[in-house]
Structures are given as structure tokens and as C-alpha cells.
């Protein structure tokens, strides 16, 4: 325990909450498939950043979480990696059926951000495919400007990961082109921007489409009052992981 405290201190990680999982110092400390570890190395991602050090084990443990860390600190990997793992776990227990909806949903406030997040997921899923040792994990990008026909193949085969902007997702849910009946993992990226942009009502509607108890993660660069209130009403027994800048 003293060691965990030291790791957090060295990395300027403040935590709050019950039964906080121990931080990791290497990606290999988690049960991440070898092809993903190899992919990270190739990308020059050798050691986890502070938000990943505490955020990845927290997300892997199935806990709700509020992750606060500055721009460029590697938040995307902190939630995409656990999302892919959740999909793999689901596949291992209950292989996907045609047309089924996502296990994990990641919501982004802008198309640009959704596309970047989607591309990050595609890269991880492609790495998994390499040797055919793992089941195929299919991500889908769901945002304005991407037509139903473009999404068609993934929609037909079944989607494991959906990366979406709220408006477009609402549209697909309401038209019953997509369902959240299997969805267990919900992540809000740039939650502060999402709320500032007036997406809160859409987001609440989206949450009402969940059938299962869900794990909810909320990432943001800042934690204004609005985020605290939103977290209070949407997360259960969350762990707060707040990374400060060195020297700040
Ligand atoms: P944020 O969402 O916190 O602003 P990103 O997730 O977009 O940050 O990551 C910023 C950059 O850092 C990306 O280019 C990403 O590939 C890279 N990156 C992420 N994690 C690591 C890591 N552990 N080591 C080195 N680079 C990383
Ligand atoms: Mg980001």
C-alpha cells in the first residue's frame, strides 16, 4: 500500500473513493493481449502516463471513474484499452450474434474527436487480428457525415465498440438501427465540452437506452461544478483520478 501511495505521489495523481485498485507501472501489469502490447511498443508507447497508471486498472476493475488530466496526457488509451478488453471478455463468454449492438460506447463532443478515437480503436483491433488468435472486435464510427450504408457492414455483423457523437447516436437509437441492450461500458470523453455544448439532455436520453447495469467513465481536462453534478447523478461509487501537472 505504501508503494501504491509512492507511485501516485511521484506521478502527481490524486485519488478519491472506496477500494481504489493499485496503480500499474507497466502495461504488462494488466492482462493485455500480447499483440496489443506489441502494437503499443511499435507506436512508441512504452510506459503508461499518469492518467493511464491509475485510470487503466480502475477501468479494468469495472469501477465508475472520473478521470481528470490535461490535454495530451493520454486519456484516449486510458478508456479505449479497457473498452476493447470488455469486448474481448464478452466474446469469450458469449460470442456475438449478427446485428447485436455495442458492448462499449464512447461518446465524444465533436466529429473530429470521434474520428480520432475511432481510429485509435481500429488500430488496437487490427493489432488483435494479426495472428488470428483473438476474436474479431468490430468498432463503428457513428456521427453526422457517416451514412447508414457506410456503417452497414458493421451494423449487420454486430458492433462491439461504438464511438459516437450524441446527436447521431440518438438518431440511430430512435430509428432502431442500433441498440444498447448489450452495452455495459459507457465513456464520456471531454465531458466538460459535451456539457458546455448542450448535449446533457441527449446524453440522458442515451443512458435511458441501456438495459444492463453499466460501468460509466467520464474524462475531462477540467472539473467544473457542472461535471461534478453530472457525475453525481450518473456515476455509482466512482473513483476520482485527478492528475496534476508536475510542479503545479
Ligand atoms: P488527451 O486525450 O489526454 O488529450 P491523447 O489520448 O489524445 O491525450 O494522447 C495524446 C498523444 O499521446 C497521442 O498521440 C497518443 O498516441 C500519445 N500517447 C498516449 N499514451 C502514451 C504513452 N503512454 N506514452 C507515449 N505516448 C502516449
Ligand atoms: Mg482527449
mmCIF file of C-alpha atoms and ligand atoms in Angstrom:
data_model
loop_
_atom_site.group_PDB
_atom_site.id
_atom_site.type_symbol
_atom_site.label_atom_id
_atom_site.label_comp_id
_atom_site.label_asym_id
_atom_site.label_seq_id
_atom_site.Cartn_x
_atom_site.Cartn_y
_atom_site.Cartn_z
ATOM 1 C CA UNK A 1 0.000 0.000 0.000
ATOM 2 C CA UNK A 2 2.861 2.384 0.847
ATOM 3 C CA UNK A 3 4.284 1.586 -2.565
ATOM 4 C CA UNK A 4 0.994 2.492 -4.262
ATOM 5 C CA UNK A 5 0.933 5.800 -2.433
ATOM 6 C CA UNK A 6 4.505 6.489 -3.566
ATOM 7 C CA UNK A 7 3.698 5.693 -7.204
ATOM 8 C CA UNK A 8 0.742 8.090 -7.100
ATOM 9 C CA UNK A 9 2.803 10.806 -5.471
ATOM 10 C CA UNK A 10 5.623 10.530 -7.983
ATOM 11 C CA UNK A 11 3.117 10.860 -10.789
ATOM 12 C CA UNK A 12 1.058 13.683 -9.281
ATOM 13 C CA UNK A 13 -2.025 11.503 -9.120
ATOM 14 C CA UNK A 14 -4.689 12.395 -6.587
ATOM 15 C CA UNK A 15 -7.322 9.743 -5.913
ATOM 16 C CA UNK A 16 -10.604 9.747 -4.060
ATOM 17 C CA UNK A 17 -13.046 6.909 -3.497
ATOM 18 C CA UNK A 18 -13.516 3.482 -1.981
ATOM 19 C CA UNK A 19 -11.295 0.445 -2.579
ATOM 20 C CA UNK A 20 -9.089 2.058 -5.204
ATOM 21 C CA UNK A 21 -7.249 -0.507 -7.352
ATOM 22 C CA UNK A 22 -3.455 -0.376 -7.229
ATOM 23 C CA UNK A 23 -1.744 1.711 -9.906
ATOM 24 C CA UNK A 24 0.264 -0.044 -12.625
ATOM 25 C CA UNK A 25 3.781 0.870 -13.652
ATOM 26 C CA UNK A 26 3.836 -1.158 -16.887
ATOM 27 C CA UNK A 27 1.151 -2.017 -19.422
ATOM 28 C CA UNK A 28 2.161 -5.666 -18.987
ATOM 29 C CA UNK A 29 0.930 -5.476 -15.372
ATOM 30 C CA UNK A 30 -2.589 -5.837 -16.766
ATOM 31 C CA UNK A 31 -3.859 -8.825 -18.723
ATOM 32 C CA UNK A 32 -3.484 -7.055 -22.032
ATOM 33 C CA UNK A 33 -3.135 -9.396 -25.039
ATOM 34 C CA UNK A 34 0.425 -9.669 -26.351
ATOM 35 C CA UNK A 35 -0.445 -8.270 -29.823
ATOM 36 C CA UNK A 36 -1.738 -5.084 -28.190
ATOM 37 C CA UNK A 37 1.401 -4.752 -26.069
ATOM 38 C CA UNK A 38 3.438 -5.170 -29.232
ATOM 39 C CA UNK A 39 1.361 -2.552 -31.052
ATOM 40 C CA UNK A 40 1.896 -0.067 -28.209
ATOM 41 C CA UNK A 41 5.671 -0.621 -28.363
ATOM 42 C CA UNK A 42 5.688 -0.052 -32.112
ATOM 43 C CA UNK A 43 3.809 3.210 -31.571
ATOM 44 C CA UNK A 44 6.474 4.295 -29.093
ATOM 45 C CA UNK A 45 4.103 3.886 -26.173
ATOM 46 C CA UNK A 46 6.379 2.189 -23.654
ATOM 47 C CA UNK A 47 5.241 3.306 -20.243
ATOM 48 C CA UNK A 48 1.790 4.364 -19.092
ATOM 49 C CA UNK A 49 1.200 8.080 -18.481
ATOM 50 C CA UNK A 50 -0.142 9.127 -15.044
ATOM 51 C CA UNK A 51 -3.812 9.014 -16.081
ATOM 52 C CA UNK A 52 -3.154 5.535 -17.516
ATOM 53 C CA UNK A 53 -1.209 4.389 -14.433
ATOM 54 C CA UNK A 54 -4.289 4.791 -12.252
ATOM 55 C CA UNK A 55 -7.065 5.000 -14.854
ATOM 56 C CA UNK A 56 -6.445 1.701 -16.637
ATOM 57 C CA UNK A 57 -6.548 -0.504 -13.512
ATOM 58 C CA UNK A 58 -9.594 1.418 -12.290
ATOM 59 C CA UNK A 59 -11.440 0.886 -15.565
ATOM 60 C CA UNK A 60 -10.296 -2.772 -15.766
ATOM 61 C CA UNK A 61 -11.701 -3.334 -12.300
ATOM 62 C CA UNK A 62 -15.116 -2.351 -13.595
ATOM 63 C CA UNK A 63 -15.354 0.769 -11.483
ATOM 64 C CA UNK A 64 -17.054 4.013 -12.376
ATOM 65 C CA UNK A 65 -14.491 6.717 -12.707
ATOM 66 C CA UNK A 66 -13.915 10.410 -13.181
ATOM 67 C CA UNK A 67 -10.583 10.949 -14.929
ATOM 68 C CA UNK A 68 -9.210 14.454 -14.916
ATOM 69 C CA UNK A 69 -5.974 15.126 -16.756
ATOM 70 C CA UNK A 70 -4.650 17.833 -19.018
ATOM 71 C CA UNK A 71 -4.768 17.761 -22.805
ATOM 72 C CA UNK A 72 -2.217 15.459 -24.374
ATOM 73 C CA UNK A 73 -1.884 13.260 -21.315
ATOM 74 C CA UNK A 74 -3.088 10.049 -22.959
ATOM 75 C CA UNK A 75 -6.696 9.889 -21.806
ATOM 76 C CA UNK A 76 -7.864 8.164 -25.006
ATOM 77 C CA UNK A 77 -5.864 4.997 -24.394
ATOM 78 C CA UNK A 78 -6.991 5.006 -20.758
ATOM 79 C CA UNK A 79 -10.559 4.335 -21.907
ATOM 80 C CA UNK A 80 -10.168 2.623 -25.309
ATOM 81 C CA UNK A 81 -7.964 -0.173 -23.995
ATOM 82 C CA UNK A 82 -10.438 -1.186 -21.253
ATOM 83 C CA UNK A 83 -13.267 -0.924 -23.822
ATOM 84 C CA UNK A 84 -11.504 -3.386 -26.137
ATOM 85 C CA UNK A 85 -10.857 -5.661 -23.156
ATOM 86 C CA UNK A 86 -14.539 -5.523 -22.189
ATOM 87 C CA UNK A 87 -15.443 -6.563 -25.742
ATOM 88 C CA UNK A 88 -12.937 -9.448 -25.668
ATOM 89 C CA UNK A 89 -14.268 -10.629 -22.351
ATOM 90 C CA UNK A 90 -17.810 -10.552 -23.678
ATOM 91 C CA UNK A 91 -16.738 -12.535 -26.769
ATOM 92 C CA UNK A 92 -15.063 -15.152 -24.622
ATOM 93 C CA UNK A 93 -18.234 -15.711 -22.607
ATOM 94 C CA UNK A 94 -20.919 -15.235 -25.200
ATOM 95 C CA UNK A 95 -19.860 -14.916 -28.835
ATOM 96 C CA UNK A 96 -21.521 -12.129 -30.677
ATOM 97 C CA UNK A 97 -24.607 -12.642 -32.752
ATOM 98 C CA UNK A 98 -25.357 -10.904 -36.008
ATOM 99 C CA UNK A 99 -26.807 -7.465 -35.607
ATOM 100 C CA UNK A 100 -26.034 -7.084 -31.929
ATOM 101 C CA UNK A 101 -25.210 -3.724 -30.520
ATOM 102 C CA UNK A 102 -22.074 -2.483 -28.809
ATOM 103 C CA UNK A 103 -20.605 -3.723 -25.540
ATOM 104 C CA UNK A 104 -18.884 -0.392 -25.117
ATOM 105 C CA UNK A 105 -19.971 3.075 -26.109
ATOM 106 C CA UNK A 106 -17.634 6.041 -26.202
ATOM 107 C CA UNK A 107 -19.220 9.443 -26.639
ATOM 108 C CA UNK A 108 -17.295 12.402 -27.978
ATOM 109 C CA UNK A 109 -18.431 16.027 -28.303
ATOM 110 C CA UNK A 110 -17.155 16.554 -31.856
ATOM 111 C CA UNK A 111 -16.777 14.645 -35.092
ATOM 112 C CA UNK A 112 -13.069 15.287 -35.160
ATOM 113 C CA UNK A 113 -12.611 13.778 -31.739
ATOM 114 C CA UNK A 114 -14.903 10.851 -32.545
ATOM 115 C CA UNK A 115 -12.892 10.083 -35.648
ATOM 116 C CA UNK A 116 -9.568 10.200 -33.773
ATOM 117 C CA UNK A 117 -10.916 7.927 -31.053
ATOM 118 C CA UNK A 118 -12.351 5.562 -33.648
ATOM 119 C CA UNK A 119 -9.019 5.385 -35.451
ATOM 120 C CA UNK A 120 -7.283 4.574 -32.180
ATOM 121 C CA UNK A 121 -9.742 1.716 -31.608
ATOM 122 C CA UNK A 122 -9.332 0.434 -35.161
ATOM 123 C CA UNK A 123 -5.568 0.287 -34.690
ATOM 124 C CA UNK A 124 -5.904 -1.759 -31.492
ATOM 125 C CA UNK A 125 -8.483 -4.080 -33.074
ATOM 126 C CA UNK A 126 -6.306 -4.532 -36.163
ATOM 127 C CA UNK A 127 -3.358 -5.458 -33.956
ATOM 128 C CA UNK A 128 -5.524 -8.150 -32.338
ATOM 129 C CA UNK A 129 -6.475 -9.594 -35.714
ATOM 130 C CA UNK A 130 -2.898 -10.123 -36.839
ATOM 131 C CA UNK A 131 -2.372 -13.746 -35.858
ATOM 132 C CA UNK A 132 -5.994 -14.802 -35.679
ATOM 133 C CA UNK A 133 -5.597 -15.762 -32.025
ATOM 134 C CA UNK A 134 -8.317 -13.433 -30.829
ATOM 135 C CA UNK A 135 -11.892 -12.960 -31.949
ATOM 136 C CA UNK A 136 -12.559 -10.063 -34.270
ATOM 137 C CA UNK A 137 -13.571 -6.923 -32.391
ATOM 138 C CA UNK A 138 -15.519 -4.531 -34.582
ATOM 139 C CA UNK A 139 -15.600 -0.813 -33.903
ATOM 140 C CA UNK A 140 -18.073 1.544 -35.511
ATOM 141 C CA UNK A 141 -17.977 5.277 -36.037
ATOM 142 C CA UNK A 142 -21.368 6.828 -35.556
ATOM 143 C CA UNK A 143 -21.527 10.527 -36.313
ATOM 144 C CA UNK A 144 -23.002 13.023 -38.725
ATOM 145 C CA UNK A 145 -21.480 12.650 -42.155
ATOM 146 C CA UNK A 146 -21.159 8.864 -41.892
ATOM 147 C CA UNK A 147 -24.118 7.309 -43.670
ATOM 148 C CA UNK A 148 -26.024 4.198 -42.679
ATOM 149 C CA UNK A 149 -24.711 2.433 -45.749
ATOM 150 C CA UNK A 150 -21.150 3.200 -44.655
ATOM 151 C CA UNK A 151 -21.927 1.691 -41.260
ATOM 152 C CA UNK A 152 -23.859 -1.134 -42.895
ATOM 153 C CA UNK A 153 -21.350 -3.967 -42.773
ATOM 154 C CA UNK A 154 -20.541 -3.465 -39.113
ATOM 155 C CA UNK A 155 -24.203 -2.971 -38.228
ATOM 156 C CA UNK A 156 -25.088 -6.257 -39.929
ATOM 157 C CA UNK A 157 -22.270 -8.283 -38.419
ATOM 158 C CA UNK A 158 -22.686 -6.815 -34.970
ATOM 159 C CA UNK A 159 -20.811 -3.951 -33.372
ATOM 160 C CA UNK A 160 -18.568 -4.360 -30.344
ATOM 161 C CA UNK A 161 -17.443 -0.790 -29.892
ATOM 162 C CA UNK A 162 -19.369 2.306 -30.860
ATOM 163 C CA UNK A 163 -17.641 5.651 -30.976
ATOM 164 C CA UNK A 164 -20.267 8.297 -31.408
ATOM 165 C CA UNK A 165 -21.347 11.890 -31.211
ATOM 166 C CA UNK A 166 -24.543 12.217 -29.151
ATOM 167 C CA UNK A 167 -26.824 13.646 -31.855
ATOM 168 C CA UNK A 168 -26.139 10.993 -34.455
ATOM 169 C CA UNK A 169 -26.315 8.200 -31.906
ATOM 170 C CA UNK A 170 -29.737 9.402 -30.698
ATOM 171 C CA UNK A 171 -30.891 9.353 -34.273
ATOM 172 C CA UNK A 172 -29.781 5.732 -34.778
ATOM 173 C CA UNK A 173 -31.248 4.623 -31.457
ATOM 174 C CA UNK A 174 -34.580 6.217 -32.169
ATOM 175 C CA UNK A 175 -34.710 4.686 -35.649
ATOM 176 C CA UNK A 176 -33.805 1.330 -34.060
ATOM 177 C CA UNK A 177 -30.802 0.905 -36.277
ATOM 178 C CA UNK A 178 -28.681 0.342 -33.211
ATOM 179 C CA UNK A 179 -29.475 -0.875 -29.714
ATOM 180 C CA UNK A 180 -27.689 -0.625 -26.397
ATOM 181 C CA UNK A 181 -29.095 -3.830 -24.971
ATOM 182 C CA UNK A 182 -25.660 -5.414 -24.607
ATOM 183 C CA UNK A 183 -23.894 -2.247 -23.634
ATOM 184 C CA UNK A 184 -22.081 -2.342 -20.320
ATOM 185 C CA UNK A 185 -19.435 0.298 -20.687
ATOM 186 C CA UNK A 186 -20.102 3.976 -21.267
ATOM 187 C CA UNK A 187 -17.390 6.556 -21.560
ATOM 188 C CA UNK A 188 -17.726 10.304 -21.955
ATOM 189 C CA UNK A 189 -14.673 11.889 -23.488
ATOM 190 C CA UNK A 190 -14.178 15.616 -22.975
ATOM 191 C CA UNK A 191 -17.227 15.597 -20.753
ATOM 192 C CA UNK A 192 -16.772 19.286 -19.900
ATOM 193 C CA UNK A 193 -17.114 20.227 -23.565
ATOM 194 C CA UNK A 194 -20.007 17.837 -24.018
ATOM 195 C CA UNK A 195 -21.957 19.602 -21.291
ATOM 196 C CA UNK A 196 -20.924 23.080 -22.454
ATOM 197 C CA UNK A 197 -22.200 22.232 -25.921
ATOM 198 C CA UNK A 198 -25.632 21.442 -24.530
ATOM 199 C CA UNK A 199 -25.549 17.669 -25.001
ATOM 200 C CA UNK A 200 -26.697 16.858 -21.498
ATOM 201 C CA UNK A 201 -30.292 16.091 -22.424
ATOM 202 C CA UNK A 202 -29.254 13.881 -25.348
ATOM 203 C CA UNK A 203 -26.836 12.094 -23.095
ATOM 204 C CA UNK A 204 -29.558 11.411 -20.539
ATOM 205 C CA UNK A 205 -31.783 10.006 -23.263
ATOM 206 C CA UNK A 206 -28.911 7.813 -24.469
ATOM 207 C CA UNK A 207 -28.415 6.487 -20.934
ATOM 208 C CA UNK A 208 -32.096 5.533 -20.829
ATOM 209 C CA UNK A 209 -31.457 3.067 -23.699
ATOM 210 C CA UNK A 210 -29.149 0.958 -21.532
ATOM 211 C CA UNK A 211 -30.636 -2.298 -20.302
ATOM 212 C CA UNK A 212 -27.762 -3.607 -18.217
ATOM 213 C CA UNK A 213 -26.103 -2.164 -15.219
ATOM 214 C CA UNK A 214 -23.330 -0.126 -16.764
ATOM 215 C CA UNK A 215 -19.848 0.997 -15.942
ATOM 216 C CA UNK A 216 -19.588 4.716 -16.537
ATOM 217 C CA UNK A 217 -16.391 6.657 -17.080
ATOM 218 C CA UNK A 218 -16.088 10.339 -17.502
ATOM 219 C CA UNK A 219 -12.940 12.022 -18.811
ATOM 220 C CA UNK A 220 -12.266 15.701 -18.843
ATOM 221 C CA UNK A 221 -9.430 18.192 -18.738
ATOM 222 C CA UNK A 222 -11.197 20.237 -16.075
ATOM 223 C CA UNK A 223 -13.739 19.547 -13.377
ATOM 224 C CA UNK A 224 -16.163 22.440 -13.138
ATOM 225 C CA UNK A 225 -19.259 22.282 -10.929
ATOM 226 C CA UNK A 226 -21.361 21.058 -13.882
ATOM 227 C CA UNK A 227 -19.180 17.980 -14.249
ATOM 228 C CA UNK A 228 -19.353 17.249 -10.551
ATOM 229 C CA UNK A 229 -23.144 17.481 -10.643
ATOM 230 C CA UNK A 230 -23.361 15.330 -13.740
ATOM 231 C CA UNK A 231 -21.062 12.718 -12.196
ATOM 232 C CA UNK A 232 -23.080 12.759 -9.002
ATOM 233 C CA UNK A 233 -26.247 11.907 -10.880
ATOM 234 C CA UNK A 234 -24.825 9.427 -13.410
ATOM 235 C CA UNK A 235 -21.982 7.509 -11.753
ATOM 236 C CA UNK A 236 -22.099 4.964 -8.953
ATOM 237 C CA UNK A 237 -19.460 4.941 -6.226
ATOM 238 C CA UNK A 238 -16.928 6.471 -8.620
ATOM 239 C CA UNK A 239 -13.208 6.765 -8.183
ATOM 240 C CA UNK A 240 -11.803 10.174 -8.918
ATOM 241 C CA UNK A 241 -8.399 10.140 -10.613
ATOM 242 C CA UNK A 242 -7.045 13.640 -10.859
ATOM 243 C CA UNK A 243 -3.662 14.205 -12.441
ATOM 244 C CA UNK A 244 -1.940 17.494 -11.846
ATOM 245 C CA UNK A 245 0.822 18.942 -13.923
ATOM 246 C CA UNK A 246 4.276 18.409 -12.499
ATOM 247 C CA UNK A 247 5.113 21.428 -10.402
ATOM 248 C CA UNK A 248 1.555 22.780 -10.464
HETATM 249 P P1 LIG B 1 -5.674 13.537 -24.264
HETATM 250 O O1 LIG B 1 -6.939 12.885 -24.700
HETATM 251 O O2 LIG B 1 -5.404 13.355 -22.808
HETATM 252 O O3 LIG B 1 -5.592 14.966 -24.667
HETATM 253 P P2 LIG B 1 -4.473 11.732 -26.156
HETATM 254 O O4 LIG B 1 -5.109 10.495 -25.670
HETATM 255 O O5 LIG B 1 -5.039 12.335 -27.383
HETATM 256 O O6 LIG B 1 -4.449 12.829 -24.999
HETATM 257 O O7 LIG B 1 -2.919 11.415 -26.334
HETATM 258 C C1 LIG B 1 -2.005 12.380 -26.813
HETATM 259 C C2 LIG B 1 -0.867 11.697 -27.539
HETATM 260 O O8 LIG B 1 -0.073 10.914 -26.633
HETATM 261 C C3 LIG B 1 -1.307 10.731 -28.623
HETATM 262 O O9 LIG B 1 -0.509 10.951 -29.755
HETATM 263 C C4 LIG B 1 -1.042 9.365 -28.038
HETATM 264 O O10 LIG B 1 -0.757 8.400 -29.027
HETATM 265 C C5 LIG B 1 0.151 9.617 -27.154
HETATM 266 N N1 LIG B 1 0.245 8.693 -26.018
HETATM 267 C C6 LIG B 1 -0.791 8.165 -25.307
HETATM 268 N N2 LIG B 1 -0.342 7.392 -24.314
HETATM 269 C C7 LIG B 1 1.008 7.420 -24.370
HETATM 270 C C8 LIG B 1 2.065 6.796 -23.606
HETATM 271 N N3 LIG B 1 1.768 6.016 -22.578
HETATM 272 N N4 LIG B 1 3.339 7.059 -23.961
HETATM 273 C C9 LIG B 1 3.616 7.860 -25.016
HETATM 274 N N5 LIG B 1 2.681 8.464 -25.782
HETATM 275 C C10 LIG B 1 1.396 8.264 -25.469
HETATM 276 MG MG1 LIG B 2 -8.659 13.515 -25.472
#
